[in-house]
Amino acid sequence: MSTASAGLTRSRSGIAPWKVRALWPCEHEHFLRHLLRLDGPTRSERFGRGVSDDWIARYAAETDWLRGAVLGCWIDGTLRGAAELRLYGSGPSRTGETALSIEPAFQNLGLGSLLARRIVVIARNRGIATLCMLVAAGNWRMRSIAQKLGARMALAGDQIEAALTLGPATAATLAEESQCSGGSLEPSRPKTATPSAT
């Protein structure tokens, strides 16, 4: 069975439930701890280069909770994956940037694809017309996600610039984001899988 479409992970006690929801500003520490748990290669994929714990702490502290959003995947009550949305500039903007991070033991379970789809919905609801992603050329997972979303991709040095044109918000996208904000958003009848060891 492929783990790419799995929606649950297996723990010592059996199947570990997970849910996707938006983070609140008071949950900043959960976001920070998640980023600090990323190993060296995953940090390089997420931030485009190797970064220290101190750098991550400064980065997380700059999160603009009023203009952007952080969507998290919680497994057994711990934040294991996140999709971040940041708007360009300091004022109103129709262009935003998103980035994903999945802790190594929980990669290859389809969580990145799910978070990407949900953060696109949130971006549409914010009135964003163009959503950008910077992807390391060797990060095949993110390249695949960008392709599935229909992003236009161009090679820029050792990174790929991916841009996705978004439509306007609809009643359906607003309702979907409301579910995320409310707490739980789990796919129906997902498959099960064992977390990746890498």
Short mmCIF file of the C-alpha atoms (twelve columns), coordinates in Angstrom:
data_MODEL
# 
_entry.id   MODEL 
# 
loop_
_atom_site.group_PDB 
_atom_site.id 
_atom_site.type_symbol 
_atom_site.label_atom_id 
_atom_site.label_alt_id 
_atom_site.label_comp_id 
_atom_site.label_asym_id 
_atom_site.label_seq_id 
_atom_site.Cartn_x 
_atom_site.Cartn_y 
_atom_site.Cartn_z 
_atom_site.pdbx_PDB_model_num 
ATOM 1   C CA . MET A 1   0.000   0.000  0.000   1 
ATOM 2   C CA . SER A 2   1.314   3.449  -0.929  1 
ATOM 3   C CA . THR A 3   1.818   5.816  1.981   1 
ATOM 4   C CA . ALA A 4   1.364   8.888  -0.191  1 
ATOM 5   C CA . SER A 5   -2.421  8.968  0.231   1 
ATOM 6   C CA . ALA A 6   -2.529  7.954  3.872   1 
ATOM 7   C CA . GLY A 7   -4.371  10.119 6.330   1 
ATOM 8   C CA . LEU A 8   -3.539  8.536  9.673   1 
ATOM 9   C CA . THR A 9   -0.345  7.386  11.310  1 
ATOM 10  C CA . ARG A 10  0.260   4.311  13.401  1 
ATOM 11  C CA . SER A 11  1.481   4.604  17.000  1 
ATOM 12  C CA . ARG A 12  2.289   2.033  19.691  1 
ATOM 13  C CA . SER A 13  -1.330  2.068  20.793  1 
ATOM 14  C CA . GLY A 14  -2.730  1.685  17.281  1 
ATOM 15  C CA . ILE A 15  -3.987  4.356  14.923  1 
ATOM 16  C CA . ALA A 16  -3.159  7.918  15.949  1 
ATOM 17  C CA . PRO A 17  -5.897  10.372 14.941  1 
ATOM 18  C CA . TRP A 18  -4.971  13.683 13.390  1 
ATOM 19  C CA . LYS A 19  -6.719  16.875 12.443  1 
ATOM 20  C CA . VAL A 20  -5.985  19.991 10.449  1 
ATOM 21  C CA . ARG A 21  -6.869  23.402 11.839  1 
ATOM 22  C CA . ALA A 22  -5.692  26.985 11.878  1 
ATOM 23  C CA . LEU A 23  -3.417  28.082 14.711  1 
ATOM 24  C CA . TRP A 24  -4.284  30.955 17.009  1 
ATOM 25  C CA . PRO A 25  -1.691  33.605 17.965  1 
ATOM 26  C CA . CYS A 26  -1.604  32.176 21.504  1 
ATOM 27  C CA . GLU A 27  -0.293  28.904 19.977  1 
ATOM 28  C CA . HIS A 28  2.927   30.537 18.770  1 
ATOM 29  C CA . GLU A 29  5.010   28.204 20.965  1 
ATOM 30  C CA . HIS A 30  3.557   25.137 19.232  1 
ATOM 31  C CA . PHE A 31  4.588   26.582 15.861  1 
ATOM 32  C CA . LEU A 32  8.080   27.374 17.153  1 
ATOM 33  C CA . ARG A 33  8.581   23.924 18.674  1 
ATOM 34  C CA . HIS A 34  7.452   22.298 15.435  1 
ATOM 35  C CA . LEU A 35  10.004  24.274 13.413  1 
ATOM 36  C CA . LEU A 36  12.749  23.467 15.922  1 
ATOM 37  C CA . ARG A 37  12.037  19.734 15.521  1 
ATOM 38  C CA . LEU A 38  12.900  19.895 11.810  1 
ATOM 39  C CA . ASP A 39  16.230  18.214 11.099  1 
ATOM 40  C CA . GLY A 40  19.011  19.745 9.010   1 
ATOM 41  C CA . PRO A 41  17.868  18.576 5.548   1 
ATOM 42  C CA . THR A 42  14.231  19.472 6.281   1 
ATOM 43  C CA . ARG A 43  15.248  22.942 7.487   1 
ATOM 44  C CA . SER A 44  17.184  23.468 4.267   1 
ATOM 45  C CA . GLU A 45  14.149  22.453 2.225   1 
ATOM 46  C CA . ARG A 46  11.829  24.691 4.251   1 
ATOM 47  C CA . PHE A 47  14.002  27.820 4.465   1 
ATOM 48  C CA . GLY A 48  16.242  27.420 1.415   1 
ATOM 49  C CA . ARG A 49  19.386  26.962 3.518   1 
ATOM 50  C CA . GLY A 50  20.591  25.538 6.808   1 
ATOM 51  C CA . VAL A 51  19.409  27.638 9.754   1 
ATOM 52  C CA . SER A 52  20.126  27.598 13.491  1 
ATOM 53  C CA . ASP A 53  17.699  27.316 16.389  1 
ATOM 54  C CA . ASP A 54  18.209  31.013 17.138  1 
ATOM 55  C CA . TRP A 55  17.387  31.941 13.556  1 
ATOM 56  C CA . ILE A 56  14.190  29.875 13.697  1 
ATOM 57  C CA . ALA A 57  13.183  31.544 16.962  1 
ATOM 58  C CA . ARG A 58  13.554  34.967 15.345  1 
ATOM 59  C CA . TYR A 59  11.660  33.824 12.269  1 
ATOM 60  C CA . ALA A 60  8.739   32.451 14.273  1 
ATOM 61  C CA . ALA A 61  8.593   35.628 16.349  1 
ATOM 62  C CA . GLU A 62  8.017   37.619 13.133  1 
ATOM 63  C CA . THR A 63  4.819   35.727 12.283  1 
ATOM 64  C CA . ASP A 64  2.109   38.264 11.417  1 
ATOM 65  C CA . TRP A 65  -0.987  36.566 12.759  1 
ATOM 66  C CA . LEU A 66  -3.277  39.407 11.647  1 
ATOM 67  C CA . ARG A 67  -2.289  39.485 7.959   1 
ATOM 68  C CA . GLY A 68  -1.201  35.904 7.432   1 
ATOM 69  C CA . ALA A 69  -2.162  32.464 8.656   1 
ATOM 70  C CA . VAL A 70  -0.614  29.234 9.919   1 
ATOM 71  C CA . LEU A 71  -2.467  26.009 9.263   1 
ATOM 72  C CA . GLY A 72  -1.361  23.018 11.292  1 
ATOM 73  C CA . CYS A 73  -1.611  19.247 11.209  1 
ATOM 74  C CA . TRP A 74  -1.934  17.920 14.757  1 
ATOM 75  C CA . ILE A 75  -1.151  14.269 15.511  1 
ATOM 76  C CA . ASP A 76  -1.882  12.988 19.005  1 
ATOM 77  C CA . GLY A 77  -2.172  16.624 20.101  1 
ATOM 78  C CA . THR A 78  1.264   17.655 18.773  1 
ATOM 79  C CA . LEU A 79  1.821   19.962 15.806  1 
ATOM 80  C CA . ARG A 80  3.719   17.869 13.243  1 
ATOM 81  C CA . GLY A 81  3.160   19.835 10.043  1 
ATOM 82  C CA . ALA A 82  2.399   23.424 9.119   1 
ATOM 83  C CA . ALA A 83  1.501   25.527 6.101   1 
ATOM 84  C CA . GLU A 84  2.263   29.214 6.475   1 
ATOM 85  C CA . LEU A 85  0.760   32.069 4.506   1 
ATOM 86  C CA . ARG A 86  2.507   35.448 4.416   1 
ATOM 87  C CA . LEU A 87  1.378   38.470 2.424   1 
ATOM 88  C CA . TYR A 88  3.909   40.482 0.461   1 
ATOM 89  C CA . GLY A 89  4.724   43.958 1.727   1 
ATOM 90  C CA . SER A 90  3.370   45.718 4.792   1 
ATOM 91  C CA . GLY A 91  0.039   46.903 3.431   1 
ATOM 92  C CA . PRO A 92  -2.888  45.355 1.562   1 
ATOM 93  C CA . SER A 93  -1.606  42.867 -0.998  1 
ATOM 94  C CA . ARG A 94  -3.006  40.579 -3.658  1 
ATOM 95  C CA . THR A 95  0.186   38.496 -3.638  1 
ATOM 96  C CA . GLY A 96  1.192   36.051 -0.951  1 
ATOM 97  C CA . GLU A 97  3.778   33.380 -0.265  1 
ATOM 98  C CA . THR A 98  3.283   29.974 1.264   1 
ATOM 99  C CA . ALA A 99  5.683   27.374 2.643   1 
ATOM 100 C CA . LEU A 100 5.165   23.922 4.128   1 
ATOM 101 C CA . SER A 101 7.028   21.978 6.792   1 
ATOM 102 C CA . ILE A 102 6.454   18.359 7.805   1 
ATOM 103 C CA . GLU A 103 8.554   16.730 10.496  1 
ATOM 104 C CA . PRO A 104 10.710  13.933 9.030   1 
ATOM 105 C CA . ALA A 105 8.939   11.007 10.709  1 
ATOM 106 C CA . PHE A 106 5.599   12.142 9.253   1 
ATOM 107 C CA . GLN A 107 6.615   12.766 5.655   1 
ATOM 108 C CA . ASN A 108 5.302   10.682 2.751   1 
ATOM 109 C CA . LEU A 109 1.852   10.367 4.343   1 
ATOM 110 C CA . GLY A 110 0.052   12.910 2.180   1 
ATOM 111 C CA . LEU A 111 0.021   15.579 4.885   1 
ATOM 112 C CA . GLY A 112 1.898   18.130 2.772   1 
ATOM 113 C CA . SER A 113 -0.604  17.837 -0.074  1 
ATOM 114 C CA . LEU A 114 -3.523  18.240 2.298   1 
ATOM 115 C CA . LEU A 115 -2.021  21.308 3.986   1 
ATOM 116 C CA . ALA A 116 -1.195  22.844 0.599   1 
ATOM 117 C CA . ARG A 117 -4.757  22.459 -0.647  1 
ATOM 118 C CA . ARG A 118 -6.163  23.974 2.551   1 
ATOM 119 C CA . ILE A 119 -3.775  26.945 2.604   1 
ATOM 120 C CA . VAL A 120 -4.770  27.708 -0.998  1 
ATOM 121 C CA . VAL A 121 -8.378  27.957 0.184   1 
ATOM 122 C CA . ILE A 122 -7.373  30.360 2.954   1 
ATOM 123 C CA . ALA A 123 -5.367  32.461 0.480   1 
ATOM 124 C CA . ARG A 124 -8.371  32.715 -1.849  1 
ATOM 125 C CA . ASN A 125 -10.500 33.883 1.043   1 
ATOM 126 C CA . ARG A 126 -7.931  36.607 1.806   1 
ATOM 127 C CA . GLY A 127 -8.342  37.976 -1.714  1 
ATOM 128 C CA . ILE A 128 -4.921  36.778 -2.844  1 
ATOM 129 C CA . ALA A 129 -4.695  36.532 -6.631  1 
ATOM 130 C CA . THR A 130 -1.158  35.109 -6.892  1 
ATOM 131 C CA . LEU A 131 0.290   32.621 -4.418  1 
ATOM 132 C CA . CYS A 132 4.031   32.003 -4.664  1 
ATOM 133 C CA . MET A 133 6.306   29.235 -3.413  1 
ATOM 134 C CA . LEU A 134 10.082  28.973 -3.472  1 
ATOM 135 C CA . VAL A 135 11.055  25.326 -3.801  1 
ATOM 136 C CA . ALA A 136 14.552  23.836 -3.639  1 
ATOM 137 C CA . ALA A 137 15.270  22.234 -7.008  1 
ATOM 138 C CA . GLY A 138 15.925  18.877 -5.313  1 
ATOM 139 C CA . ASN A 139 12.778  18.955 -3.163  1 
ATOM 140 C CA . TRP A 140 10.729  16.551 -5.243  1 
ATOM 141 C CA . ARG A 141 7.878   16.429 -2.705  1 
ATOM 142 C CA . MET A 142 7.190   20.156 -2.949  1 
ATOM 143 C CA . ARG A 143 7.710   20.143 -6.704  1 
ATOM 144 C CA . SER A 144 5.054   17.441 -6.988  1 
ATOM 145 C CA . ILE A 145 2.656   19.365 -4.744  1 
ATOM 146 C CA . ALA A 146 3.146   22.560 -6.775  1 
ATOM 147 C CA . GLN A 147 2.514   20.674 -10.007 1 
ATOM 148 C CA . LYS A 148 -0.689  19.125 -8.639  1 
ATOM 149 C CA . LEU A 149 -1.926  22.577 -7.654  1 
ATOM 150 C CA . GLY A 150 -1.332  23.776 -11.210 1 
ATOM 151 C CA . ALA A 151 1.435   26.240 -10.362 1 
ATOM 152 C CA . ARG A 152 3.609   27.775 -13.068 1 
ATOM 153 C CA . MET A 153 7.221   26.904 -12.333 1 
ATOM 154 C CA . ALA A 154 10.481  28.515 -13.398 1 
ATOM 155 C CA . LEU A 155 14.030  27.593 -12.429 1 
ATOM 156 C CA . ALA A 156 15.888  30.386 -10.619 1 
ATOM 157 C CA . GLY A 157 19.391  29.243 -9.659  1 
ATOM 158 C CA . ASP A 158 19.122  26.324 -7.250  1 
ATOM 159 C CA . GLN A 159 15.457  27.061 -6.530  1 
ATOM 160 C CA . ILE A 160 12.192  26.841 -8.406  1 
ATOM 161 C CA . GLU A 161 9.811   29.773 -8.322  1 
ATOM 162 C CA . ALA A 162 6.257   28.443 -8.369  1 
ATOM 163 C CA . ALA A 163 3.282   30.763 -8.831  1 
ATOM 164 C CA . LEU A 164 -0.370  29.808 -8.571  1 
ATOM 165 C CA . THR A 165 -3.173  32.008 -9.903  1 
ATOM 166 C CA . LEU A 166 -6.164  31.897 -7.563  1 
ATOM 167 C CA . GLY A 167 -9.823  32.544 -8.179  1 
ATOM 168 C CA . PRO A 168 -12.032 34.607 -5.889  1 
ATOM 169 C CA . ALA A 169 -13.530 33.356 -2.653  1 
ATOM 170 C CA . THR A 170 -16.772 31.396 -2.885  1 
ATOM 171 C CA . ALA A 171 -19.344 30.224 -0.383  1 
ATOM 172 C CA . ALA A 172 -17.662 26.807 -0.495  1 
ATOM 173 C CA . THR A 173 -14.156 28.139 0.249   1 
ATOM 174 C CA . LEU A 174 -15.455 30.320 3.077   1 
ATOM 175 C CA . ALA A 175 -17.237 27.327 4.605   1 
ATOM 176 C CA . GLU A 176 -14.099 25.203 4.265   1 
ATOM 177 C CA . GLU A 177 -11.969 27.773 6.068   1 
ATOM 178 C CA . SER A 178 -14.612 28.033 8.776   1 
ATOM 179 C CA . GLN A 179 -14.175 24.313 9.386   1 
ATOM 180 C CA . CYS A 180 -10.407 24.765 9.711   1 
ATOM 181 C CA . SER A 181 -10.812 27.614 12.179  1 
ATOM 182 C CA . GLY A 182 -13.326 25.650 14.182  1 
ATOM 183 C CA . GLY A 183 -11.004 22.844 15.091  1 
ATOM 184 C CA . SER A 184 -11.169 19.636 13.101  1 
ATOM 185 C CA . LEU A 185 -10.970 18.948 9.404   1 
ATOM 186 C CA . GLU A 186 -10.254 15.335 8.633   1 
ATOM 187 C CA . PRO A 187 -10.677 13.601 5.289   1 
ATOM 188 C CA . SER A 188 -13.341 10.947 5.079   1 
ATOM 189 C CA . ARG A 189 -12.244 7.338  5.538   1 
ATOM 190 C CA . PRO A 190 -8.497  7.816  4.987   1 
ATOM 191 C CA . LYS A 191 -6.129  4.897  4.688   1 
ATOM 192 C CA . THR A 192 -3.627  4.001  7.385   1 
ATOM 193 C CA . ALA A 193 0.147   3.952  7.218   1 
ATOM 194 C CA . THR A 194 3.294   3.740  9.252   1 
ATOM 195 C CA . PRO A 195 5.321   6.979  9.555   1 
ATOM 196 C CA . SER A 196 8.422   7.204  7.416   1 
ATOM 197 C CA . ALA A 197 11.681  6.593  9.246   1 
ATOM 198 C CA . THR A 198 13.390  9.278  7.156   1 
# 
